[in-house]
mmCIF file of N, CA and C in Angstrom:
data_model
loop_
_atom_site.group_PDB
_atom_site.id
_atom_site.type_symbol
_atom_site.label_atom_id
_atom_site.label_comp_id
_atom_site.label_asym_id
_atom_site.label_seq_id
_atom_site.Cartn_x
_atom_site.Cartn_y
_atom_site.Cartn_z
ATOM 1 N N MET A 216 1.835 -88.159 12.454
ATOM 2 C CA MET A 216 1.662 -87.398 11.266
ATOM 3 C C MET A 216 0.629 -86.318 11.431
ATOM 4 N N ALA A 217 -0.414 -86.630 12.140
ATOM 5 C CA ALA A 217 -1.441 -85.627 12.372
ATOM 6 C C ALA A 217 -0.872 -84.475 13.166
ATOM 7 N N ALA A 218 0.051 -84.797 14.083
ATOM 8 C CA ALA A 218 0.664 -83.746 14.885
ATOM 9 C C ALA A 218 1.521 -82.851 14.009
ATOM 10 N N ALA A 219 2.211 -83.459 13.033
ATOM 11 C CA ALA A 219 3.050 -82.673 12.133
ATOM 12 C C ALA A 219 2.167 -81.784 11.270
ATOM 13 N N GLY A 220 1.026 -82.289 10.831
ATOM 14 C CA GLY A 220 0.081 -81.505 10.036
ATOM 15 C C GLY A 220 -0.484 -80.359 10.851
ATOM 16 N N ASP A 221 -0.777 -80.648 12.158
ATOM 17 C CA ASP A 221 -1.291 -79.602 13.029
ATOM 18 C C ASP A 221 -0.242 -78.518 13.247
ATOM 19 N N GLU A 222 1.005 -78.976 13.395
ATOM 20 C CA GLU A 222 2.090 -78.008 13.619
ATOM 21 C C GLU A 222 2.283 -77.125 12.398
ATOM 22 N N SER A 223 2.239 -77.718 11.210
ATOM 23 C CA SER A 223 2.433 -76.920 9.998
ATOM 24 C C SER A 223 1.232 -76.009 9.767
ATOM 25 N N ALA A 224 0.053 -76.455 10.125
ATOM 26 C CA ALA A 224 -1.135 -75.619 10.012
ATOM 27 C C ALA A 224 -1.041 -74.470 11.005
ATOM 28 N N ALA A 225 -0.544 -74.755 12.199
ATOM 29 C CA ALA A 225 -0.395 -73.722 13.216
ATOM 30 C C ALA A 225 0.673 -72.720 12.776
ATOM 31 N N ALA A 226 1.755 -73.250 12.188
ATOM 32 C CA ALA A 226 2.829 -72.377 11.705
ATOM 33 C C ALA A 226 2.313 -71.501 10.561
ATOM 34 N N ALA A 227 1.513 -72.110 9.689
ATOM 35 C CA ALA A 227 0.950 -71.358 8.566
ATOM 36 C C ALA A 227 -0.009 -70.286 9.085
ATOM 37 N N ALA A 228 -0.805 -70.644 10.092
ATOM 38 C CA ALA A 228 -1.731 -69.680 10.685
ATOM 39 C C ALA A 228 -0.959 -68.552 11.359
ATOM 40 N N ALA A 229 0.129 -68.914 12.055
ATOM 41 C CA ALA A 229 0.949 -67.900 12.720
ATOM 42 C C ALA A 229 1.597 -66.990 11.687
ATOM 43 N N ALA A 230 2.079 -67.565 10.590
ATOM 44 C CA ALA A 230 2.699 -66.774 9.523
ATOM 45 C C ALA A 230 1.661 -65.863 8.885
ATOM 46 N N ALA A 231 0.452 -66.382 8.686
ATOM 47 C CA ALA A 231 -0.620 -65.575 8.103
ATOM 48 C C ALA A 231 -0.992 -64.433 9.041
ATOM 49 N N ALA A 232 -1.056 -64.752 10.342
ATOM 50 C CA ALA A 232 -1.377 -63.714 11.323
ATOM 51 C C ALA A 232 -0.274 -62.668 11.355
ATOM 52 N N ALA A 233 0.974 -63.134 11.266
ATOM 53 C CA ALA A 233 2.099 -62.194 11.252
ATOM 54 C C ALA A 233 2.038 -61.351 9.994
ATOM 55 N N GLY A 234 1.662 -61.980 8.882
ATOM 56 C CA GLY A 234 1.524 -61.247 7.618
ATOM 57 C C GLY A 234 0.421 -60.207 7.708
ATOM 58 N N GLU A 235 -0.692 -60.595 8.330
ATOM 59 C CA GLU A 235 -1.793 -59.645 8.508
ATOM 60 C C GLU A 235 -1.379 -58.513 9.438
ATOM 61 N N ASP A 236 -0.671 -58.876 10.519
ATOM 62 C CA ASP A 236 -0.181 -57.849 11.437
ATOM 63 C C ASP A 236 0.773 -56.916 10.710
ATOM 64 N N SER A 237 1.610 -57.507 9.866
ATOM 65 C CA SER A 237 2.565 -56.716 9.096
ATOM 66 C C SER A 237 1.819 -55.777 8.142
ATOM 67 N N LYS A 238 0.773 -56.290 7.501
ATOM 68 C CA LYS A 238 -0.026 -55.449 6.592
ATOM 69 C C LYS A 238 -0.737 -54.348 7.363
ATOM 70 N N ASP A 239 -1.276 -54.702 8.533
ATOM 71 C CA ASP A 239 -1.941 -53.713 9.375
ATOM 72 C C ASP A 239 -0.958 -52.629 9.801
ATOM 73 N N LEU A 240 0.230 -53.074 10.189
ATOM 74 C CA LEU A 240 1.251 -52.112 10.591
ATOM 75 C C LEU A 240 1.650 -51.207 9.427
ATOM 76 N N GLN A 241 1.745 -51.788 8.249
ATOM 77 C CA GLN A 241 2.086 -50.992 7.074
ATOM 78 C C GLN A 241 0.986 -49.978 6.768
ATOM 79 N N GLN A 242 -0.265 -50.413 6.865
ATOM 80 C CA GLN A 242 -1.391 -49.510 6.611
ATOM 81 C C GLN A 242 -1.437 -48.391 7.656
ATOM 82 N N GLN A 243 -1.218 -48.766 8.902
ATOM 83 C CA GLN A 243 -1.203 -47.766 9.970
ATOM 84 C C GLN A 243 -0.050 -46.789 9.760
ATOM 85 N N SER A 244 1.083 -47.316 9.345
ATOM 86 C CA SER A 244 2.252 -46.469 9.088
ATOM 87 C C SER A 244 1.960 -45.487 7.951
ATOM 88 N N LYS A 245 1.329 -45.985 6.889
ATOM 89 C CA LYS A 245 0.973 -45.115 5.764
ATOM 90 C C LYS A 245 -0.022 -44.048 6.190
ATOM 91 N N ALA A 246 -1.008 -44.424 6.989
ATOM 92 C CA ALA A 246 -2.004 -43.470 7.469
ATOM 93 C C ALA A 246 -1.345 -42.396 8.331
ATOM 94 N N LEU A 247 -0.418 -42.817 9.178
ATOM 95 C CA LEU A 247 0.302 -41.874 10.033
ATOM 96 C C LEU A 247 1.167 -40.938 9.192
ATOM 97 N N ASP A 248 1.809 -41.475 8.163
ATOM 98 C CA ASP A 248 2.627 -40.647 7.271
ATOM 99 C C ASP A 248 1.775 -39.597 6.568
ATOM 100 N N LYS A 249 0.585 -40.004 6.097
ATOM 101 C CA LYS A 249 -0.310 -39.049 5.440
ATOM 102 C C LYS A 249 -0.710 -37.939 6.405
ATOM 103 N N LEU A 250 -1.002 -38.306 7.624
ATOM 104 C CA LEU A 250 -1.399 -37.326 8.630
ATOM 105 C C LEU A 250 -0.268 -36.355 8.919
ATOM 106 N N THR A 251 0.926 -36.884 9.129
ATOM 107 C CA THR A 251 2.061 -36.006 9.440
ATOM 108 C C THR A 251 2.441 -35.165 8.228
ATOM 109 N N ASP A 252 2.255 -35.689 7.007
ATOM 110 C CA ASP A 252 2.526 -34.898 5.810
ATOM 111 C C ASP A 252 1.591 -33.699 5.745
ATOM 112 N N ARG A 253 0.338 -33.913 6.091
ATOM 113 C CA ARG A 253 -0.616 -32.801 6.079
ATOM 114 C C ARG A 253 -0.235 -31.752 7.107
ATOM 115 N N VAL A 254 0.195 -32.176 8.266
ATOM 116 C CA VAL A 254 0.613 -31.235 9.308
ATOM 117 C C VAL A 254 1.833 -30.454 8.835
ATOM 118 N N GLU A 255 2.791 -31.156 8.219
ATOM 119 C CA GLU A 255 3.990 -30.486 7.706
ATOM 120 C C GLU A 255 3.613 -29.513 6.596
ATOM 121 N N ASP A 256 2.675 -29.898 5.693
ATOM 122 C CA ASP A 256 2.234 -29.004 4.626
ATOM 123 C C ASP A 256 1.595 -27.759 5.205
ATOM 124 N N ARG A 257 0.783 -27.935 6.246
ATOM 125 C CA ARG A 257 0.158 -26.775 6.887
ATOM 126 C C ARG A 257 1.202 -25.870 7.509
ATOM 127 N N GLN A 258 2.222 -26.456 8.115
ATOM 128 C CA GLN A 258 3.287 -25.649 8.712
ATOM 129 C C GLN A 258 4.045 -24.904 7.627
ATOM 130 N N LEU A 259 4.309 -25.567 6.496
ATOM 131 C CA LEU A 259 4.981 -24.899 5.387
ATOM 132 C C LEU A 259 4.109 -23.776 4.835
ATOM 133 N N ASP A 260 2.812 -24.053 4.673
ATOM 134 C CA ASP A 260 1.900 -23.025 4.191
ATOM 135 C C ASP A 260 1.860 -21.860 5.166
ATOM 136 N N SER A 261 1.857 -22.150 6.446
ATOM 137 C CA SER A 261 1.834 -21.105 7.461
ATOM 138 C C SER A 261 3.086 -20.244 7.376
ATOM 139 N N SER A 262 4.233 -20.876 7.188
ATOM 140 C CA SER A 262 5.466 -20.090 7.089
ATOM 141 C C SER A 262 5.483 -19.275 5.798
ATOM 142 N N ARG A 263 4.927 -19.817 4.734
ATOM 143 C CA ARG A 263 4.833 -19.050 3.483
ATOM 144 C C ARG A 263 3.928 -17.836 3.661
ATOM 145 N N VAL A 264 2.822 -18.038 4.319
ATOM 146 C CA VAL A 264 1.891 -16.932 4.563
ATOM 147 C C VAL A 264 2.567 -15.864 5.410
ATOM 148 N N GLN A 265 3.265 -16.286 6.443
ATOM 149 C CA GLN A 265 3.943 -15.319 7.306
ATOM 150 C C GLN A 265 4.997 -14.545 6.543
ATOM 151 N N SER A 266 5.766 -15.221 5.695
ATOM 152 C CA SER A 266 6.798 -14.507 4.935
ATOM 153 C C SER A 266 6.158 -13.572 3.902
ATOM 154 N N ALA A 267 5.057 -13.977 3.302
ATOM 155 C CA ALA A 267 4.363 -13.109 2.352
ATOM 156 C C ALA A 267 3.787 -11.886 3.050
ATOM 157 N N MET A 268 3.222 -12.095 4.229
ATOM 158 C CA MET A 268 2.673 -10.963 4.989
ATOM 159 C C MET A 268 3.782 -9.993 5.394
ATOM 160 N N ALA A 269 4.933 -10.517 5.780
ATOM 161 C CA ALA A 269 6.065 -9.660 6.146
ATOM 162 C C ALA A 269 6.538 -8.866 4.932
ATOM 163 N N ALA A 270 6.569 -9.504 3.768
ATOM 164 C CA ALA A 270 6.980 -8.816 2.540
ATOM 165 C C ALA A 270 5.986 -7.717 2.187
ATOM 166 N N LEU A 271 4.702 -8.001 2.337
ATOM 167 C CA LEU A 271 3.679 -6.988 2.066
ATOM 168 C C LEU A 271 3.795 -5.814 3.026
ATOM 169 N N ALA A 272 4.023 -6.110 4.283
ATOM 170 C CA ALA A 272 4.150 -5.046 5.277
ATOM 171 C C ALA A 272 5.357 -4.167 4.986
ATOM 172 N N SER A 273 6.468 -4.772 4.635
ATOM 173 C CA SER A 273 7.657 -3.964 4.341
ATOM 174 C C SER A 273 7.455 -3.174 3.051
ATOM 175 N N SER A 274 6.769 -3.754 2.080
ATOM 176 C CA SER A 274 6.479 -3.055 0.826
ATOM 177 C C SER A 274 5.546 -1.873 1.079
ATOM 178 N N LYS A 275 4.546 -2.093 1.915
ATOM 179 C CA LYS A 275 3.601 -1.023 2.234
ATOM 180 C C LYS A 275 4.312 0.109 2.972
ATOM 181 N N GLU A 276 5.196 -0.262 3.885
ATOM 182 C CA GLU A 276 5.952 0.745 4.627
ATOM 183 C C GLU A 276 6.868 1.527 3.689
ATOM 184 N N ALA A 277 7.496 0.844 2.742
ATOM 185 C CA ALA A 277 8.366 1.514 1.778
ATOM 186 C C ALA A 277 7.559 2.477 0.905
ATOM 187 N N ASP A 278 6.366 2.038 0.474
ATOM 188 C CA ASP A 278 5.495 2.911 -0.316
ATOM 189 C C ASP A 278 5.082 4.141 0.483
ATOM 190 N N TRP A 279 4.746 3.932 1.743
ATOM 191 C CA TRP A 279 4.338 5.030 2.614
ATOM 192 C C TRP A 279 5.486 6.034 2.784
ATOM 193 N N ASN A 280 6.691 5.532 2.995
ATOM 194 C CA ASN A 280 7.851 6.407 3.153
ATOM 195 C C ASN A 280 8.145 7.170 1.864
ATOM 196 N N ALA A 281 8.003 6.514 0.727
ATOM 197 C CA ALA A 281 8.219 7.172 -0.558
ATOM 198 C C ALA A 281 7.181 8.270 -0.782
ATOM 199 N N MET A 282 5.936 7.999 -0.408
ATOM 200 C CA MET A 282 4.881 8.998 -0.558
ATOM 201 C C MET A 282 5.137 10.207 0.343
ATOM 202 N N ARG A 283 5.565 9.938 1.578
ATOM 203 C CA ARG A 283 5.866 11.053 2.493
ATOM 204 C C ARG A 283 7.024 11.891 1.966
ATOM 205 N N LEU A 284 8.036 11.243 1.420
ATOM 206 C CA LEU A 284 9.183 11.945 0.858
ATOM 207 C C LEU A 284 8.743 12.796 -0.331
ATOM 208 N N ARG A 285 7.895 12.250 -1.189
ATOM 209 C CA ARG A 285 7.388 12.990 -2.352
ATOM 210 C C ARG A 285 6.583 14.208 -1.904
ATOM 211 N N GLU A 286 5.750 14.038 -0.888
ATOM 212 C CA GLU A 286 4.958 15.163 -0.378
ATOM 213 C C GLU A 286 5.862 16.264 0.191
ATOM 214 N N LYS A 287 6.942 15.872 0.863
ATOM 215 C CA LYS A 287 7.891 16.861 1.384
ATOM 216 C C LYS A 287 8.563 17.621 0.244
ATOM 217 N N GLU A 288 8.945 16.887 -0.810
ATOM 218 C CA GLU A 288 9.564 17.529 -1.962
ATOM 219 C C GLU A 288 8.613 18.518 -2.617
ATOM 220 N N LEU A 289 7.350 18.109 -2.774
ATOM 221 C CA LEU A 289 6.368 19.000 -3.391
ATOM 222 C C LEU A 289 6.093 20.222 -2.519
ATOM 223 N N ALA A 290 6.071 20.024 -1.214
ATOM 224 C CA ALA A 290 5.820 21.145 -0.303
ATOM 225 C C ALA A 290 6.961 22.160 -0.347
ATOM 226 N N ALA A 291 8.166 21.715 -0.686
ATOM 227 C CA ALA A 291 9.326 22.605 -0.736
ATOM 228 C C ALA A 291 9.360 23.453 -2.009
ATOM 229 N N VAL A 292 8.568 23.087 -3.013
ATOM 230 C CA VAL A 292 8.561 23.840 -4.269
ATOM 231 C C VAL A 292 7.877 25.184 -4.043
ATOM 232 N N LYS A 293 8.561 26.250 -4.464
ATOM 233 C CA LYS A 293 7.998 27.602 -4.346
ATOM 234 C C LYS A 293 7.067 27.847 -5.529
ATOM 235 N N ILE A 294 5.848 28.261 -5.215
ATOM 236 C CA ILE A 294 4.885 28.583 -6.273
ATOM 237 C C ILE A 294 4.327 29.973 -6.027
ATOM 238 N N ASN A 295 3.863 30.572 -7.092
ATOM 239 C CA ASN A 295 3.264 31.892 -7.015
ATOM 240 C C ASN A 295 1.758 31.723 -6.782
ATOM 241 N N PRO A 296 1.230 32.279 -5.691
ATOM 242 C CA PRO A 296 -0.212 32.141 -5.431
ATOM 243 C C PRO A 296 -1.077 32.714 -6.551
ATOM 244 N N ALA A 297 -0.567 33.707 -7.268
ATOM 245 C CA ALA A 297 -1.321 34.276 -8.390
ATOM 246 C C ALA A 297 -1.462 33.240 -9.506
ATOM 247 N N ASP A 298 -0.420 32.429 -9.713
ATOM 248 C CA ASP A 298 -0.502 31.374 -10.730
ATOM 249 C C ASP A 298 -1.569 30.354 -10.364
ATOM 250 N N VAL A 299 -1.664 30.027 -9.093
ATOM 251 C CA VAL A 299 -2.691 29.081 -8.633
ATOM 252 C C VAL A 299 -4.074 29.659 -8.934
ATOM 253 N N GLU A 300 -4.267 30.929 -8.618
ATOM 254 C CA GLU A 300 -5.571 31.594 -8.858
ATOM 255 C C GLU A 300 -5.923 31.598 -10.345
ATOM 256 N N ILE A 301 -4.946 31.956 -11.162
ATOM 257 C CA ILE A 301 -5.201 32.029 -12.606
ATOM 258 C C ILE A 301 -5.560 30.653 -13.158
ATOM 259 N N ILE A 302 -4.768 29.646 -12.818
ATOM 260 C CA ILE A 302 -5.036 28.291 -13.325
ATOM 261 C C ILE A 302 -6.396 27.800 -12.843
ATOM 262 N N ALA A 303 -6.688 28.005 -11.558
ATOM 263 C CA ALA A 303 -7.956 27.534 -11.000
ATOM 264 C C ALA A 303 -9.143 28.241 -11.658
ATOM 265 N N ASN A 304 -9.032 29.542 -11.869
ATOM 266 C CA ASN A 304 -10.151 30.305 -12.451
ATOM 267 C C ASN A 304 -10.315 30.033 -13.935
ATOM 268 N N GLU A 305 -9.232 30.051 -14.681
ATOM 269 C CA GLU A 305 -9.323 29.898 -16.135
ATOM 270 C C GLU A 305 -9.703 28.481 -16.559
ATOM 271 N N LEU A 306 -9.223 27.483 -15.832
ATOM 272 C CA LEU A 306 -9.534 26.094 -16.195
ATOM 273 C C LEU A 306 -10.685 25.515 -15.374
ATOM 274 N N GLU A 307 -11.250 26.353 -14.535
ATOM 275 C CA GLU A 307 -12.373 25.956 -13.673
ATOM 276 C C GLU A 307 -12.052 24.698 -12.881
ATOM 277 N N LEU A 308 -10.940 24.793 -12.139
ATOM 278 C CA LEU A 308 -10.476 23.685 -11.303
ATOM 279 C C LEU A 308 -10.512 24.092 -9.841
ATOM 280 N N ASP A 309 -10.483 23.092 -8.985
ATOM 281 C CA ASP A 309 -10.323 23.327 -7.562
ATOM 282 C C ASP A 309 -8.914 23.882 -7.335
ATOM 283 N N LYS A 310 -8.774 24.781 -6.379
ATOM 284 C CA LYS A 310 -7.468 25.394 -6.113
ATOM 285 C C LYS A 310 -6.444 24.354 -5.661
ATOM 286 N N LYS A 311 -6.888 23.339 -4.956
ATOM 287 C CA LYS A 311 -5.966 22.295 -4.505
ATOM 288 C C LYS A 311 -5.365 21.536 -5.690
ATOM 289 N N ILE A 312 -6.184 21.254 -6.692
ATOM 290 C CA ILE A 312 -5.692 20.559 -7.888
ATOM 291 C C ILE A 312 -4.734 21.453 -8.654
ATOM 292 N N ALA A 313 -5.093 22.723 -8.794
ATOM 293 C CA ALA A 313 -4.224 23.664 -9.497
ATOM 294 C C ALA A 313 -2.885 23.800 -8.768
ATOM 295 N N GLU A 314 -2.927 23.898 -7.442
ATOM 296 C CA GLU A 314 -1.696 24.021 -6.654
ATOM 297 C C GLU A 314 -0.845 22.758 -6.775
ATOM 298 N N ARG A 315 -1.458 21.620 -6.666
ATOM 299 C CA ARG A 315 -0.724 20.353 -6.745
ATOM 300 C C ARG A 315 -0.044 20.210 -8.112
ATOM 301 N N THR A 316 -0.789 20.497 -9.165
ATOM 302 C CA THR A 316 -0.223 20.390 -10.515
ATOM 303 C C THR A 316 0.919 21.376 -10.699
ATOM 304 N N LEU A 317 0.758 22.565 -10.192
ATOM 305 C CA LEU A 317 1.809 23.572 -10.280
ATOM 306 C C LEU A 317 3.053 23.127 -9.512
ATOM 307 N N ARG A 318 2.882 22.539 -8.343
ATOM 308 C CA ARG A 318 4.016 22.033 -7.561
ATOM 309 C C ARG A 318 4.697 20.862 -8.290
ATOM 310 N N GLU A 319 3.906 19.980 -8.893
ATOM 311 C CA GLU A 319 4.467 18.843 -9.621
ATOM 312 C C GLU A 319 5.302 19.289 -10.820
ATOM 313 N N HIS A 320 5.012 20.470 -11.332
ATOM 314 C CA HIS A 320 5.765 21.012 -12.473
ATOM 315 C C HIS A 320 6.742 22.092 -12.020
ATOM 316 N N LYS A 321 7.122 22.020 -10.759
ATOM 317 C CA LYS A 321 8.146 22.869 -10.161
ATOM 318 C C LYS A 321 7.878 24.362 -10.323
ATOM 319 N N GLY A 322 6.598 24.715 -10.242
ATOM 320 C CA GLY A 322 6.216 26.124 -10.282
ATOM 321 C C GLY A 322 6.086 26.693 -11.683
ATOM 322 N N ASP A 323 6.306 25.883 -12.703
ATOM 323 C CA ASP A 323 6.207 26.338 -14.097
ATOM 324 C C ASP A 323 4.735 26.325 -14.515
ATOM 325 N N ALA A 324 4.140 27.526 -14.569
ATOM 326 C CA ALA A 324 2.716 27.655 -14.864
ATOM 327 C C ALA A 324 2.389 27.160 -16.268
ATOM 328 N N VAL A 325 3.244 27.448 -17.242
ATOM 329 C CA VAL A 325 2.992 27.029 -18.619
ATOM 330 C C VAL A 325 2.970 25.498 -18.713
ATOM 331 N N ALA A 326 3.936 24.841 -18.110
ATOM 332 C CA ALA A 326 3.987 23.375 -18.141
ATOM 333 C C ALA A 326 2.776 22.782 -17.416
ATOM 334 N N ALA A 327 2.367 23.402 -16.318
ATOM 335 C CA ALA A 327 1.210 22.911 -15.569
ATOM 336 C C ALA A 327 -0.066 23.031 -16.390
ATOM 337 N N VAL A 328 -0.232 24.163 -17.077
ATOM 338 C CA VAL A 328 -1.429 24.354 -17.901
ATOM 339 C C VAL A 328 -1.421 23.367 -19.071
ATOM 340 N N ARG A 329 -0.272 23.184 -19.704
ATOM 341 C CA ARG A 329 -0.193 22.231 -20.801
ATOM 342 C C ARG A 329 -0.563 20.834 -20.329
ATOM 343 N N PHE A 330 -0.076 20.468 -19.156
ATOM 344 C CA PHE A 330 -0.401 19.156 -18.605
ATOM 345 C C PHE A 330 -1.904 19.023 -18.364
ATOM 346 N N LEU A 331 -2.509 20.055 -17.816
ATOM 347 C CA LEU A 331 -3.934 20.004 -17.500
ATOM 348 C C LEU A 331 -4.807 20.026 -18.740
ATOM 349 N N LEU A 332 -4.296 20.571 -19.829
ATOM 350 C CA LEU A 332 -5.101 20.661 -21.051
ATOM 351 C C LEU A 332 -4.963 19.418 -21.941
ATOM 352 N N ARG A 333 -4.140 18.506 -21.595
ATOM 353 C CA ARG A 333 -3.998 17.284 -22.404
ATOM 354 C C ARG A 333 -5.231 16.457 -22.380
#
């Protein structure tokens, strides 16, 4: 009988040890999952950052191209140099500002002056 008691105690101890090993394995598994989740989150964040940076770069390039196109359009507008002088002198403006405003209003001196006087 003592041998049977020893065997059941040994079996219970083995089951308890297996249970502890199982709990340890579960805890280790959870810890590993948390670690790999963080790595995956960082990779996702990294890909989000890269896609956002690419979007910003393409947006900046599009803005730059639009600005260059606008400058070409303004440079093509024919203006009268006398109108630039009159606007600059009468409104006490820099000639560059007077010229730019005149070009933006397609050479119409009256519209440019009205715009500047608002």
